[in-house]
Coordinates of C-alpha atoms in Angstrom, one line a residue:
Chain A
X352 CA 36.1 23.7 21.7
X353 CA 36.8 20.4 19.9
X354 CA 33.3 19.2 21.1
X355 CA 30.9 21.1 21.2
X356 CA 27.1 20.8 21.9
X357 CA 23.9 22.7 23.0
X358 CA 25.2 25.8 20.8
X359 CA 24.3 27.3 17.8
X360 CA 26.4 27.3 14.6
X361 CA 26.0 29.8 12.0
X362 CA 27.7 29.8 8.0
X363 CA 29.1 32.9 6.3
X364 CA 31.2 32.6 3.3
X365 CA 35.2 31.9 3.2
X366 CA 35.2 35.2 1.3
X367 CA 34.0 37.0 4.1
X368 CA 36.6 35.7 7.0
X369 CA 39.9 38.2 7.3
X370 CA 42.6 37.6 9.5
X371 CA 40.8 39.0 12.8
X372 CA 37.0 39.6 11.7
X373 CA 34.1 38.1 9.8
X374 CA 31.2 39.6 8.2
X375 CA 27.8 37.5 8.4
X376 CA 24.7 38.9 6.1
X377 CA 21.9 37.5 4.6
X378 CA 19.7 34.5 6.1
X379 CA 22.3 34.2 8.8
X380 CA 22.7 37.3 10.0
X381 CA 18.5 37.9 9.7
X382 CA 19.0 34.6 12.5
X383 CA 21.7 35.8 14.5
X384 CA 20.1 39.3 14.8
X385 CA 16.4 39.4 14.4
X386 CA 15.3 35.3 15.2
X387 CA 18.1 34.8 18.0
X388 CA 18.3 38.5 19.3
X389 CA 21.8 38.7 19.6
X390 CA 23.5 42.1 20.8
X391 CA 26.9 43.8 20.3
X392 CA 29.4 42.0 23.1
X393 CA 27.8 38.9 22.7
X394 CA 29.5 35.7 21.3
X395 CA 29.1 33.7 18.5
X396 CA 30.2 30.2 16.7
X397 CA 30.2 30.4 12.8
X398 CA 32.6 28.4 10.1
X399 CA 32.8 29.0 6.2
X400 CA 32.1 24.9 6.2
X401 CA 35.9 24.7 5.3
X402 CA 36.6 22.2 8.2
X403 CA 37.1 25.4 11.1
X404 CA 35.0 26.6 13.5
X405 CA 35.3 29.9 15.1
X406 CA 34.3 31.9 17.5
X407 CA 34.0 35.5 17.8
X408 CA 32.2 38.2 19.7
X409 CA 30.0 40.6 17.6
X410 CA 31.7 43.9 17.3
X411 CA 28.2 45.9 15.4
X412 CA 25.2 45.1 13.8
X413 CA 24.4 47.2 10.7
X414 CA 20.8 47.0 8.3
X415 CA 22.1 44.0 6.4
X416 CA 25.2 42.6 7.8
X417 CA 26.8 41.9 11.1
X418 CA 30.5 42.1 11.7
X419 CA 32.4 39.9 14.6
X420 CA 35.8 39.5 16.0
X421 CA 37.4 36.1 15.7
X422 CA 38.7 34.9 19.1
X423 CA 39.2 32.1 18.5
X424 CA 39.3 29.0 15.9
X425 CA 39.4 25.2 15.8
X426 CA 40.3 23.4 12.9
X427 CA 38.7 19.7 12.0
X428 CA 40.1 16.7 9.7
X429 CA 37.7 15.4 7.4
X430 CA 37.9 11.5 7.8
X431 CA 35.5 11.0 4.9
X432 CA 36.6 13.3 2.0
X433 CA 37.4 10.3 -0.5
X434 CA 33.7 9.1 0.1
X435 CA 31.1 10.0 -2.4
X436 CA 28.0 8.7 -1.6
X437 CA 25.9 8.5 -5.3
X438 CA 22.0 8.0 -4.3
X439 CA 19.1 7.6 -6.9
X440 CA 16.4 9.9 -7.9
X441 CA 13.7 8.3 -4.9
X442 CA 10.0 7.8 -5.9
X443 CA 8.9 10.2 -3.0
X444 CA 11.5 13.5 -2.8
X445 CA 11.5 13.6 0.8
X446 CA 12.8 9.8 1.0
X447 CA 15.9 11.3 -0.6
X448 CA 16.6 14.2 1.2
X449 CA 16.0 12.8 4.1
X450 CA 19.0 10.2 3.4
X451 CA 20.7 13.8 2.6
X452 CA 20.1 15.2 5.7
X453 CA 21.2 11.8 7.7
X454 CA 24.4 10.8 6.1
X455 CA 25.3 14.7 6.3
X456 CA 24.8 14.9 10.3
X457 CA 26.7 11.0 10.6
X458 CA 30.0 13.0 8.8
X459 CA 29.3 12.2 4.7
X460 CA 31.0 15.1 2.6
X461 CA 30.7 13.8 -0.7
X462 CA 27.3 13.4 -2.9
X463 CA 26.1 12.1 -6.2
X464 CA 22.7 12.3 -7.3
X465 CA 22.4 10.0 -10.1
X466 CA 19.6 8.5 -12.5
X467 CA 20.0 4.8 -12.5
X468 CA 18.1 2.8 -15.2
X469 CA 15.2 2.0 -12.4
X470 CA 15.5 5.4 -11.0
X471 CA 12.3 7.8 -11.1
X472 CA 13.5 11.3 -12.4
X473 CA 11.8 14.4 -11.6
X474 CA 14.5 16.8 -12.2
X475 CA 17.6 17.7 -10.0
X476 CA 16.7 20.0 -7.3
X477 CA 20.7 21.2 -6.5
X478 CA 19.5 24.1 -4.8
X479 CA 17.4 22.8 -2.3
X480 CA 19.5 20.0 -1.5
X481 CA 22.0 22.3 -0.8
X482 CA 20.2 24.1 1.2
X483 CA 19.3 20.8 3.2
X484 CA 23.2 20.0 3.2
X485 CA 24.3 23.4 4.6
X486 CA 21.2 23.1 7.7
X487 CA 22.4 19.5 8.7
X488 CA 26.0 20.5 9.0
X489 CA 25.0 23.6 11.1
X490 CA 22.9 21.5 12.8
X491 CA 25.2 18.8 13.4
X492 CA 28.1 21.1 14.8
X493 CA 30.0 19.9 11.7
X494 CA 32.5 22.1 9.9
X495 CA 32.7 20.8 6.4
X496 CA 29.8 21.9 3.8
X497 CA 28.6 18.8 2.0
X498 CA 29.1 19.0 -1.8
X499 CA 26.6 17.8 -3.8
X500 CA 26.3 17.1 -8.0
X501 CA 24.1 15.4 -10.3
X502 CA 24.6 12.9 -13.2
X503 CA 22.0 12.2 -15.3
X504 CA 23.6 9.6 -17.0
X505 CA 24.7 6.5 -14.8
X506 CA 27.4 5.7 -17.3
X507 CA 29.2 8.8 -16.6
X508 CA 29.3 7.8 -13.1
X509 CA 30.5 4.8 -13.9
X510 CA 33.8 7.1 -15.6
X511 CA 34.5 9.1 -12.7
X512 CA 38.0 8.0 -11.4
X513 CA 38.4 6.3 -8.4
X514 CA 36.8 2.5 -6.7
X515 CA 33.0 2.0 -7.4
X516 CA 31.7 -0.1 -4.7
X517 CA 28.1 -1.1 -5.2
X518 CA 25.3 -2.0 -2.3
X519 CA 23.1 -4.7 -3.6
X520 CA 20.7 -6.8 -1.4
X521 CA 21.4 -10.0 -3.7
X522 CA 25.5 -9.6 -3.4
X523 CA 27.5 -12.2 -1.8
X524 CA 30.2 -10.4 0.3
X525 CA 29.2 -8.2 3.0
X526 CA 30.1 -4.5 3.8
X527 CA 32.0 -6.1 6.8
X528 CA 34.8 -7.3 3.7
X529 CA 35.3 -3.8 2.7
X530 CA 38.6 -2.5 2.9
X531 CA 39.4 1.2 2.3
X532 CA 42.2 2.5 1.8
X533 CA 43.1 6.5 2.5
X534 CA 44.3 7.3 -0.8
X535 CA 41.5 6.3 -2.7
X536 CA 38.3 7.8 -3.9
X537 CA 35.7 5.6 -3.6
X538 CA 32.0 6.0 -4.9
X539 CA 29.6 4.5 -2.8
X540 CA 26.1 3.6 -5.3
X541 CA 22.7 2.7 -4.2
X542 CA 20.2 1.4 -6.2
X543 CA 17.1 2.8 -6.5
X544 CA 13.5 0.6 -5.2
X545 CA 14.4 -2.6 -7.4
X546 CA 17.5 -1.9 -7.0
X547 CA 20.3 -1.5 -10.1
X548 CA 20.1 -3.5 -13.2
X549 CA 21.8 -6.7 -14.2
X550 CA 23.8 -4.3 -16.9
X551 CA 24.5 -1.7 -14.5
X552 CA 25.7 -3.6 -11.9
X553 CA 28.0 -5.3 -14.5
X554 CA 29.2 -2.0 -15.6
X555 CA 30.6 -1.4 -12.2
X556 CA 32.6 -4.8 -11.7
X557 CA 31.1 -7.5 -10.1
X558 CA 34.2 -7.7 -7.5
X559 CA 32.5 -4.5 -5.8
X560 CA 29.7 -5.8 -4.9
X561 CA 28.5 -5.6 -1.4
X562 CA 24.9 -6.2 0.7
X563 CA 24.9 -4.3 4.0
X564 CA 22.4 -6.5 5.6
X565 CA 20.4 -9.9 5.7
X566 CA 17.3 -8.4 4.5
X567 CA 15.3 -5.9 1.9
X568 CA 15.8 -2.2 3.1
X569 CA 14.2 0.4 1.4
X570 CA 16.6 2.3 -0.7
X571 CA 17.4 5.9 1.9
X572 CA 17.5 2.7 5.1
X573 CA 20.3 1.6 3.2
X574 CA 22.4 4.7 2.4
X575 CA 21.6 5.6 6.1
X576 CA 22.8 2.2 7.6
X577 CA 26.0 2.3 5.5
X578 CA 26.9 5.6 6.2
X579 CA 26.3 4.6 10.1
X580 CA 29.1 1.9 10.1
X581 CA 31.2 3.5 7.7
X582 CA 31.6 6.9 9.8
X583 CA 31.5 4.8 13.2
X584 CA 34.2 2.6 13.1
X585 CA 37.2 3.5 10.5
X586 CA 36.8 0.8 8.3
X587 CA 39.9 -1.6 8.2
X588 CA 42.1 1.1 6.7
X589 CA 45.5 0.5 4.4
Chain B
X188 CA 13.4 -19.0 1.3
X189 CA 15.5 -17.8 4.2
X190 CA 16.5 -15.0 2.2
X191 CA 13.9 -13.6 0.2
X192 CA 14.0 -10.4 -2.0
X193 CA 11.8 -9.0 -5.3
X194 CA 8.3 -10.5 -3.7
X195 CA 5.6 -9.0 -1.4
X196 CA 4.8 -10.0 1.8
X197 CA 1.6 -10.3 3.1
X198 CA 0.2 -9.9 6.6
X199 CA -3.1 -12.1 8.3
X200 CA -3.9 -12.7 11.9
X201 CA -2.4 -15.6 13.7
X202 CA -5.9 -16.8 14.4
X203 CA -6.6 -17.3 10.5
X204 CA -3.9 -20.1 9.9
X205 CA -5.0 -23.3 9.9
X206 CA -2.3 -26.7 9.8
X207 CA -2.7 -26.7 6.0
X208 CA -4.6 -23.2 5.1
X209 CA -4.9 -19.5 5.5
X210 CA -7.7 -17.2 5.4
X211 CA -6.7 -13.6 4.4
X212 CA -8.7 -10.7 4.4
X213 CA -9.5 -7.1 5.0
X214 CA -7.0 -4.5 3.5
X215 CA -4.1 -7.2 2.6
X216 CA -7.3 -8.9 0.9
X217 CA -8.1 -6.2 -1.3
X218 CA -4.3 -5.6 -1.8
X219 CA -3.5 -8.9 -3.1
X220 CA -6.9 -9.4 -5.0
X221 CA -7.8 -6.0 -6.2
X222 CA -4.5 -4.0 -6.6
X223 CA -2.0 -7.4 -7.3
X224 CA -4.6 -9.0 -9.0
X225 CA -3.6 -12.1 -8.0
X226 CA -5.9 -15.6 -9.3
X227 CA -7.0 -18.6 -8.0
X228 CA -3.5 -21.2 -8.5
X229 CA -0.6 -17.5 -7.8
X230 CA 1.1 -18.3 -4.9
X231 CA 2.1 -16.1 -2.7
X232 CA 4.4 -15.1 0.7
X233 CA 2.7 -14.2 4.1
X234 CA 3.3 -14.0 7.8
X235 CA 1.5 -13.6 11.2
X236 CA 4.3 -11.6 12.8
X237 CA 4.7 -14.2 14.5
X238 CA 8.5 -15.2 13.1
X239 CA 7.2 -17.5 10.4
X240 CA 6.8 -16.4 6.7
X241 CA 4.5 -18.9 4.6
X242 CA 4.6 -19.4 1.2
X243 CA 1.1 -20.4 -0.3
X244 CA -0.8 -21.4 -3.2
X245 CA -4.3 -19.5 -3.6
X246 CA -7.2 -22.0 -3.4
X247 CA -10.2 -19.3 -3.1
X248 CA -11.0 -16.0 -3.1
X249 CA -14.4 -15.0 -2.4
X250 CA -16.2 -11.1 -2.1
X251 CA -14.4 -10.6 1.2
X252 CA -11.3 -13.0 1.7
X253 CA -9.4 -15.2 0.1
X254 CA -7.8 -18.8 1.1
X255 CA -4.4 -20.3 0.9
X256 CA -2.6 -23.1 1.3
X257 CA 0.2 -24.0 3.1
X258 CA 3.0 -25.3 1.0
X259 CA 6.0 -24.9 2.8
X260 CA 6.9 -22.4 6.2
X261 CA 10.4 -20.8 7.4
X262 CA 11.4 -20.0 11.1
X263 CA 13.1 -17.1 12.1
X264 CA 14.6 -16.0 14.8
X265 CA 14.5 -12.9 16.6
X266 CA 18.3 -11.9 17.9
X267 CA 16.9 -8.6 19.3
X268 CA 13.7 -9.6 21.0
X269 CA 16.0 -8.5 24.4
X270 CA 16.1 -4.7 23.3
X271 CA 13.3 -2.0 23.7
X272 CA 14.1 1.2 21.9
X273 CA 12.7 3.9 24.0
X274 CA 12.0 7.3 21.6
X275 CA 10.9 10.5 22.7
X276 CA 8.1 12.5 21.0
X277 CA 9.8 14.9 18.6
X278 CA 8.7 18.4 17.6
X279 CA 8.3 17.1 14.4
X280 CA 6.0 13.7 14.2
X281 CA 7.1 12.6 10.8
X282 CA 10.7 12.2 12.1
X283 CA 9.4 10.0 15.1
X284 CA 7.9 8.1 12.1
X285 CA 10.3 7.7 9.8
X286 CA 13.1 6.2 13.1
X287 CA 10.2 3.8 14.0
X288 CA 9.9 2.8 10.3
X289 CA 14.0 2.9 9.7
X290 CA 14.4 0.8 13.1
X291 CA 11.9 -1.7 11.8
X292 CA 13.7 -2.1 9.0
X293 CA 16.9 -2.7 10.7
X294 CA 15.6 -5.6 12.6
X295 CA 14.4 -3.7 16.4
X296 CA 10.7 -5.1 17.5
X297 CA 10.2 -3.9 20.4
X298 CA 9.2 0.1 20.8
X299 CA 7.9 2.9 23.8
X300 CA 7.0 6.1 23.0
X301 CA 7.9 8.2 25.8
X302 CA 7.1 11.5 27.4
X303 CA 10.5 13.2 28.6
X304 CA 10.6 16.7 29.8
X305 CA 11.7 18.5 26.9
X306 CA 9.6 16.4 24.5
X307 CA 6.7 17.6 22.9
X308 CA 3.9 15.6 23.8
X309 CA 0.7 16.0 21.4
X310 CA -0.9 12.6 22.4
X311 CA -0.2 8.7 21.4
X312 CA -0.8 7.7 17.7
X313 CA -0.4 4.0 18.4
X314 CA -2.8 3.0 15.5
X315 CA -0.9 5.3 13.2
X316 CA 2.5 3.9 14.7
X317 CA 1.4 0.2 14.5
X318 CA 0.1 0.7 10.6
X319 CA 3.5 2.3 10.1
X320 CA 5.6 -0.6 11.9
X321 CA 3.7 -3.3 10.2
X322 CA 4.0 -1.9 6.5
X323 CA 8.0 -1.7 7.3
X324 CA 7.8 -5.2 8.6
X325 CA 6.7 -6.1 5.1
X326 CA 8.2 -3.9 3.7
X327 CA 11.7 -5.7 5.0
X328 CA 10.9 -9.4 4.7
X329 CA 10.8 -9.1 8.2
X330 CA 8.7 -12.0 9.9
X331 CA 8.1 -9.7 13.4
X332 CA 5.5 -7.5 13.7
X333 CA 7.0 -5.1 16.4
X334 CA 4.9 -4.2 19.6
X335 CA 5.1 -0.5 20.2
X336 CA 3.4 1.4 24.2
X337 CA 3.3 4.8 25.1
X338 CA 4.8 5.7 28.7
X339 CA 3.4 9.0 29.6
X340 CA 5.5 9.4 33.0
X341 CA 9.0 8.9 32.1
X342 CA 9.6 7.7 36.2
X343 CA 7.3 4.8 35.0
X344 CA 9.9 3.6 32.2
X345 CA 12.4 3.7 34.4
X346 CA 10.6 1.3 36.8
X347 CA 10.3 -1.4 34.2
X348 CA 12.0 -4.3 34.8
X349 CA 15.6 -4.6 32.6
X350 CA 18.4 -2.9 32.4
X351 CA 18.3 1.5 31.1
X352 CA 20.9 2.3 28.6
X353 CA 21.3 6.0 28.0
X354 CA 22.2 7.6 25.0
X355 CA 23.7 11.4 25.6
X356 CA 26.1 13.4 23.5
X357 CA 27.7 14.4 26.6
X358 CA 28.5 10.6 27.9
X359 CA 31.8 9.6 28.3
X360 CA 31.3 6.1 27.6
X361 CA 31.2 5.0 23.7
X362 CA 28.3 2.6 22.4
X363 CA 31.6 0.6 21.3
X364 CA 32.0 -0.3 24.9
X365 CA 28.6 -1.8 25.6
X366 CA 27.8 -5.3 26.4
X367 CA 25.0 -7.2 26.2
X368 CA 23.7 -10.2 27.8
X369 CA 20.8 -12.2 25.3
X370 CA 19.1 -13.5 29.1
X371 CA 18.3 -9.7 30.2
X372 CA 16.1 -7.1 29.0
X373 CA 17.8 -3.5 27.7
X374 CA 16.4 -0.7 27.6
X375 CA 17.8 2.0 25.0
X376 CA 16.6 5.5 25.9
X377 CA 16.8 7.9 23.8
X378 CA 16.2 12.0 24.6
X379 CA 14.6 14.5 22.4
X380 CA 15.8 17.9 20.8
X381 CA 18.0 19.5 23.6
X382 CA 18.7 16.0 25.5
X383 CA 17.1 14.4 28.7
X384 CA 17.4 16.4 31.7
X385 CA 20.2 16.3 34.5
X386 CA 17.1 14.6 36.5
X387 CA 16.4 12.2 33.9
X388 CA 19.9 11.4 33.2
X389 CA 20.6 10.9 37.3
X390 CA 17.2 8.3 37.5
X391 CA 18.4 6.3 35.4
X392 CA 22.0 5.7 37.1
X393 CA 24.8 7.5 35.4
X394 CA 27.2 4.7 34.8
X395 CA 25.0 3.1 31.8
X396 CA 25.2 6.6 29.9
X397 CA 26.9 6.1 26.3
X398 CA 27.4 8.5 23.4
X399 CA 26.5 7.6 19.7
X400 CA 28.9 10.1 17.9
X401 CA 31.5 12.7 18.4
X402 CA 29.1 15.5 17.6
X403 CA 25.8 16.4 18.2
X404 CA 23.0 14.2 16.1
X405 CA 18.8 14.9 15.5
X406 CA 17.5 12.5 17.8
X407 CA 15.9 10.2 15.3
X408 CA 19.5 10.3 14.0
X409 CA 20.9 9.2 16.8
X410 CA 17.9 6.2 16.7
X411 CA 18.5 5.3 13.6
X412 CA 22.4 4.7 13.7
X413 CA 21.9 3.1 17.3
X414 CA 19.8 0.5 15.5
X415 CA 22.2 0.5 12.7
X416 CA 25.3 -0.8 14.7
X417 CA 23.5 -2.6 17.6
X418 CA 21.6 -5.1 14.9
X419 CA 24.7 -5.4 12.8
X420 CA 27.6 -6.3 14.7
X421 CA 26.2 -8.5 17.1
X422 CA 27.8 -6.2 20.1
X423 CA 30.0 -8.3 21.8
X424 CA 27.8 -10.5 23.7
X425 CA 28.0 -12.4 27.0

C-alpha cells in the first residue's frame, strides 16, 4: 500500500475519521457516489491529508454522506515539512497556480504567497488555491494537504523565523551549495518577472543567495525546477 | 555576454545575416520598432537559433525591416542536442504546451509529439508548438530554436534510430541510475494520463524502463522534472 498507483484517492476531514469508520460528504462523496458510481461492498482509498492513507470498504450510502469501514491504513513521513516555498503574485494567475499545482504533486507542503516590490497584485485568491492544493495531492497519491498563506507585505516575510534562502538568476553560488539541515525552517523566495529588488534581496542576506540555473527562467520554471531537485535527491542533509 | 539577463532577445532567419549585418523583419520587426520603439544607433541582442546570439547596433529601419550590425557574436553549445523528449498528447492541450515551453526553458531542443494508445489525439499543432518553442527560446536567452515532429504511429518512434528510454511510475529502475553516452541518440518517452500500455512498454524493451518519483505524477509533471534533473546534473556521463 506504500505505493500506490492507477487508483483514486478521495479527502474527508480528520474530524470525520473514528477509530474503525469514516464519513465522506459533500463534493467527495457527490464523486465517490454519483461521478464514480460506487456501491455498498465496494472499496475505497481516502486520507484527511494528515500524512495516512486508508482504505475502507463502504458500509451505506445515505442522501448526503457516505459511511466506510477502515481496513486498513498507511501512514507517510513528510520529508519536506520545514520547506515553505513563498512565490509572487504572477502577471497571468494561471502561471501561479500552475507552479501550485507542480511543486504540490513533486512533494511541497509548505506555501507563501507574497507581494514582492515587482510583484503584480490582484488580490489573494486562498480559496481557490486551496482548492488547487487539495486536487494535486489527491491526484498525486500524496497524503499531506498543502498549506497555503498570504503576506502582503514582503517585510513580514522577511520576519518569519527560520533560513531565508533566495533564488536569483544574477547570484553567484548555485543551488548545488545548498545545505539543509532537518531542523530548520527554511523559506524558499522567488522573485517575481524582474525578479526581487536590490533592497529586497539585501533584506534577506546576501549569503542566501542562490541561481538554480545558467540561464533566465520565467518565474513558475524556476519554482518548478527547484522544487524538482530539491524533492529528488535529499539535499546534502546535517 | 555568455550570461545574459534583464535584455530581450530577438529572433531573424539564418538566411538574413550577413558577415557584418543583419536584416530583421516581420513580427520581431514590428516588435522591436513598433512596440520597443527602438531608433536608429539602440543596439540590440539577436539569434538565428542557430547557437550564436549577436549583439548589434541598428543601422536602418525602413517600413518593413530593419538593419543591424554586427558588433560582436557568442557561441554556445548545446549539451543536450543527444536527447529527444518524446510527449504524448494530453487531454488537456495547454498542459502539453506549457511542458514544451517549461522544457525549452530548461535547455531540451529537440521534441516529438506522439500518438500512444491512451492519448487523446485531436491533430498536430506544429505551427502553434513551434511559435510556442521559439518565444521560450527567447524568452530563456536560449540561442537554440528547438525542432519539434509529430509521430502519429507510436511503432514508428520506436523504429527511429537511438536508444528508447521509458519513463513509468511502475519501473523499477530510478532516473538516478541512468547513463548517458554524448555519441548516441536517447530517446525519452513519456506516456499520457493512465501510462503507456503493457504493449507499448514491451516494444520498447523493458530493461530501459525508469521511474521519475515515488508516486504518481501528471504527465507534463513528470516532463518537466525529467528535464529538470537530466539538464542540471550532467547525469553521469560516459
Amino acid at each position: 500500500m506504500e505505493f500506490l498507483s492507477d487508483i483514486e484517492l478521495y479527502y474527508t476531514l480528520p474530524a470525520r475519521v473514528k477509530a474503525n469508520t469514516a464519513v465522506i460528504e459533500g463534493e467527495e462523496f457527490k464523486h465517490i457516489s454519483r461521478v464514480m458510481r460506487h456501491q455498498i461492498g465496494d472499496t475505497i482509498y481516502f486520507t484527511t491529508g494528515m500524512g495516512i492513507i486508508y482504505y475502507g470498504e463502504i458500509l451505506s450510502i445515505e442522501k448526503e454522506l457516505l459511511t466506510v469501514s477502515v481496513i486498513k491504513h498507511h501512514i507517510y513521513k513528510n520529508n519536506f515539512s520545514n520547506i515553505i516555498f513563498c512565490l509572487p503574485k504572477l502577471k497571468h494567475p494561471d502561471r501561479l497556480e500552475f507552479a501550485l499545482e507542480k511543486c504540490t504533486e513533486l512533494g511541497i507542503t509548505r506555501f507563501v504567497v507574497h507581494n514582492s516590490l515587482r510583484a503584480i497584485s490582484k488580490g489573494e485568491k486562498l480559496e481557490r488555491w486551496n482548492k488547487i492544493l487539495l486536487t494535486a495531492m489527491k491526484q498525486s497519491l500524496r497524503s499531506f494537504i498543502p498549506v497555503i498563506e498570504a503576506i502582503t507585505d514582503y517585510k513580514d516575510l522577511i520576519k518569519l523565523p527560520g533560513e531565508k534562502l533566495i533564488f536569483d538568476q544574477n547570484a553567484k553560488q548555485s543551488i548545488d551549495e545548498l545545505i539543509l539541515n532537518q531542523e530548520k525552517n527554511y523559506y524558499f523566495i522567488f522573485g517575481p518577472e524582474g525578479g526581487l529588488s536590490e533592497e529586497e534581496l539585501n533584506e534577506a542576506g546576501s549569503k542566501n543567495i542562490f541561481k538554480i540555473a545558467e540561464n533566465r527562467l520565467r518565474s513558475e520554471t524556476a519554482v518548478i525546477k527547484c522544487a524538482s531537485i530539491i524533492t529528488h535527491k535529499a539535499l546534502r542533509e546535517v
